[in-house]
Amino acid sequence: MWYMISSQDVENSLDKRKSARPAHIERLTQLSSEGRLMVAGPHPAIDNNEPGEAGFTGSLVIAEFDCLEAAQQWADNDPYVAAGVYEHVIVKPFKRVLP
């Protein structure tokens, strides 16, 4: 089943994001190579794909896992969690309707 992982950043998270980004991207790349990643990306803090020093306010991942517990465990082990980037993470089942 698909699961949505929505994360909210702490204030001024940009430096923490930069330091943990390679490990974070590596995990997403692994999901993608397994055919289990629908979409992943950050929420820019301003209306611009390249927000610069404004940074990001959170992230969204939609990926396939065996169960909610597996999705939650994957989210809990995100390098951004360990680095203190995220203030809050929500994991919910996701039903794809379109496209």
C-alpha positions as semicolon CSV with decimal commas, in nm:
position;residue;x (nm);y (nm);z (nm)
1;M;0,000;0,000;0,000
2;W;0,103;0,360;-0,053
3;Y;0,178;0,586;0,245
4;M;0,214;0,961;0,275
5;I;0,493;1,090;0,496
6;S;0,449;1,461;0,560
7;S;0,717;1,635;0,763
8;Q;0,730;1,985;0,910
9;D;1,071;2,145;0,960
10;V;1,196;2,322;1,270
11;E;1,271;2,692;1,226
12;N;1,596;2,770;1,042
13;S;1,649;2,411;0,930
14;L;1,855;2,483;0,617
15;D;2,201;2,408;0,762
16;K;2,075;2,087;0,920
17;R;1,913;1,986;0,590
18;K;2,233;2,049;0,398
19;S;2,442;1,832;0,629
20;A;2,199;1,537;0,630
21;R;2,084;1,563;0,267
22;P;2,320;1,304;0,111
23;A;2,202;1,028;0,348
24;H;1,839;1,139;0,310
25;I;1,861;1,128;-0,071
26;E;2,036;0,789;-0,059
27;R;1,735;0,635;0,120
28;L;1,492;0,789;-0,130
29;T;1,705;0,665;-0,419
30;Q;1,687;0,315;-0,274
31;L;1,307;0,331;-0,259
32;S;1,302;0,457;-0,617
33;S;1,530;0,181;-0,743
34;E;1,293;-0,071;-0,582
35;G;0,998;0,087;-0,767
36;R;0,840;0,195;-0,437
37;L;0,863;0,575;-0,463
38;M;0,578;0,773;-0,616
39;V;0,701;1,122;-0,532
40;A;0,933;1,299;-0,290
41;G;1,037;1,657;-0,239
42;P;1,061;1,955;-0,005
43;H;0,824;2,248;0,048
44;P;1,010;2,573;-0,037
45;A;0,961;2,846;0,223
46;I;0,889;3,095;-0,054
47;D;0,713;3,073;-0,390
48;N;1,026;2,963;-0,577
49;N;1,175;2,624;-0,669
50;E;1,515;2,754;-0,555
51;P;1,440;2,936;-0,228
52;G;1,805;2,999;-0,140
53;E;1,857;3,107;0,218
54;A;1,479;3,109;0,279
55;G;1,511;2,731;0,285
56;F;1,229;2,484;0,324
57;T;0,938;2,429;0,561
58;G;0,899;2,053;0,530
59;S;0,886;1,755;0,296
60;L;0,646;1,513;0,134
61;V;0,717;1,149;0,047
62;I;0,465;0,909;-0,101
63;A;0,602;0,557;-0,109
64;E;0,495;0,195;-0,094
65;F;0,540;-0,011;0,222
66;D;0,403;-0,343;0,347
67;C;0,210;-0,178;0,630
68;L;0,167;0,142;0,830
69;E;0,416;0,024;1,091
70;A;0,684;-0,028;0,823
71;A;0,617;0,318;0,680
72;Q;0,638;0,472;1,028
73;Q;0,963;0,290;1,102
74;W;1,113;0,410;0,772
75;A;1,007;0,767;0,853
76;D;1,144;0,745;1,208
77;N;1,484;0,641;1,071
78;D;1,515;0,930;0,826
79;P;1,851;1,109;0,857
80;Y;1,659;1,438;0,873
81;V;1,494;1,314;1,194
82;A;1,833;1,225;1,343
83;A;1,974;1,565;1,239
84;G;1,687;1,755;1,402
85;V;1,547;1,891;1,073
86;Y;1,190;1,780;1,137
87;E;0,972;1,911;1,415
88;H;0,676;1,686;1,332
89;V;0,617;1,388;1,101
90;I;0,280;1,243;0,999
91;V;0,249;0,901;0,832
92;K;-0,086;0,802;0,681
93;P;-0,214;0,550;0,428
94;F;-0,259;0,703;0,081
95;K;-0,498;0,590;-0,189
96;R;-0,391;0,694;-0,537
97;V;-0,689;0,789;-0,752
98;L;-0,544;1,008;-1,032
99;P;-0,357;0,996;-1,261
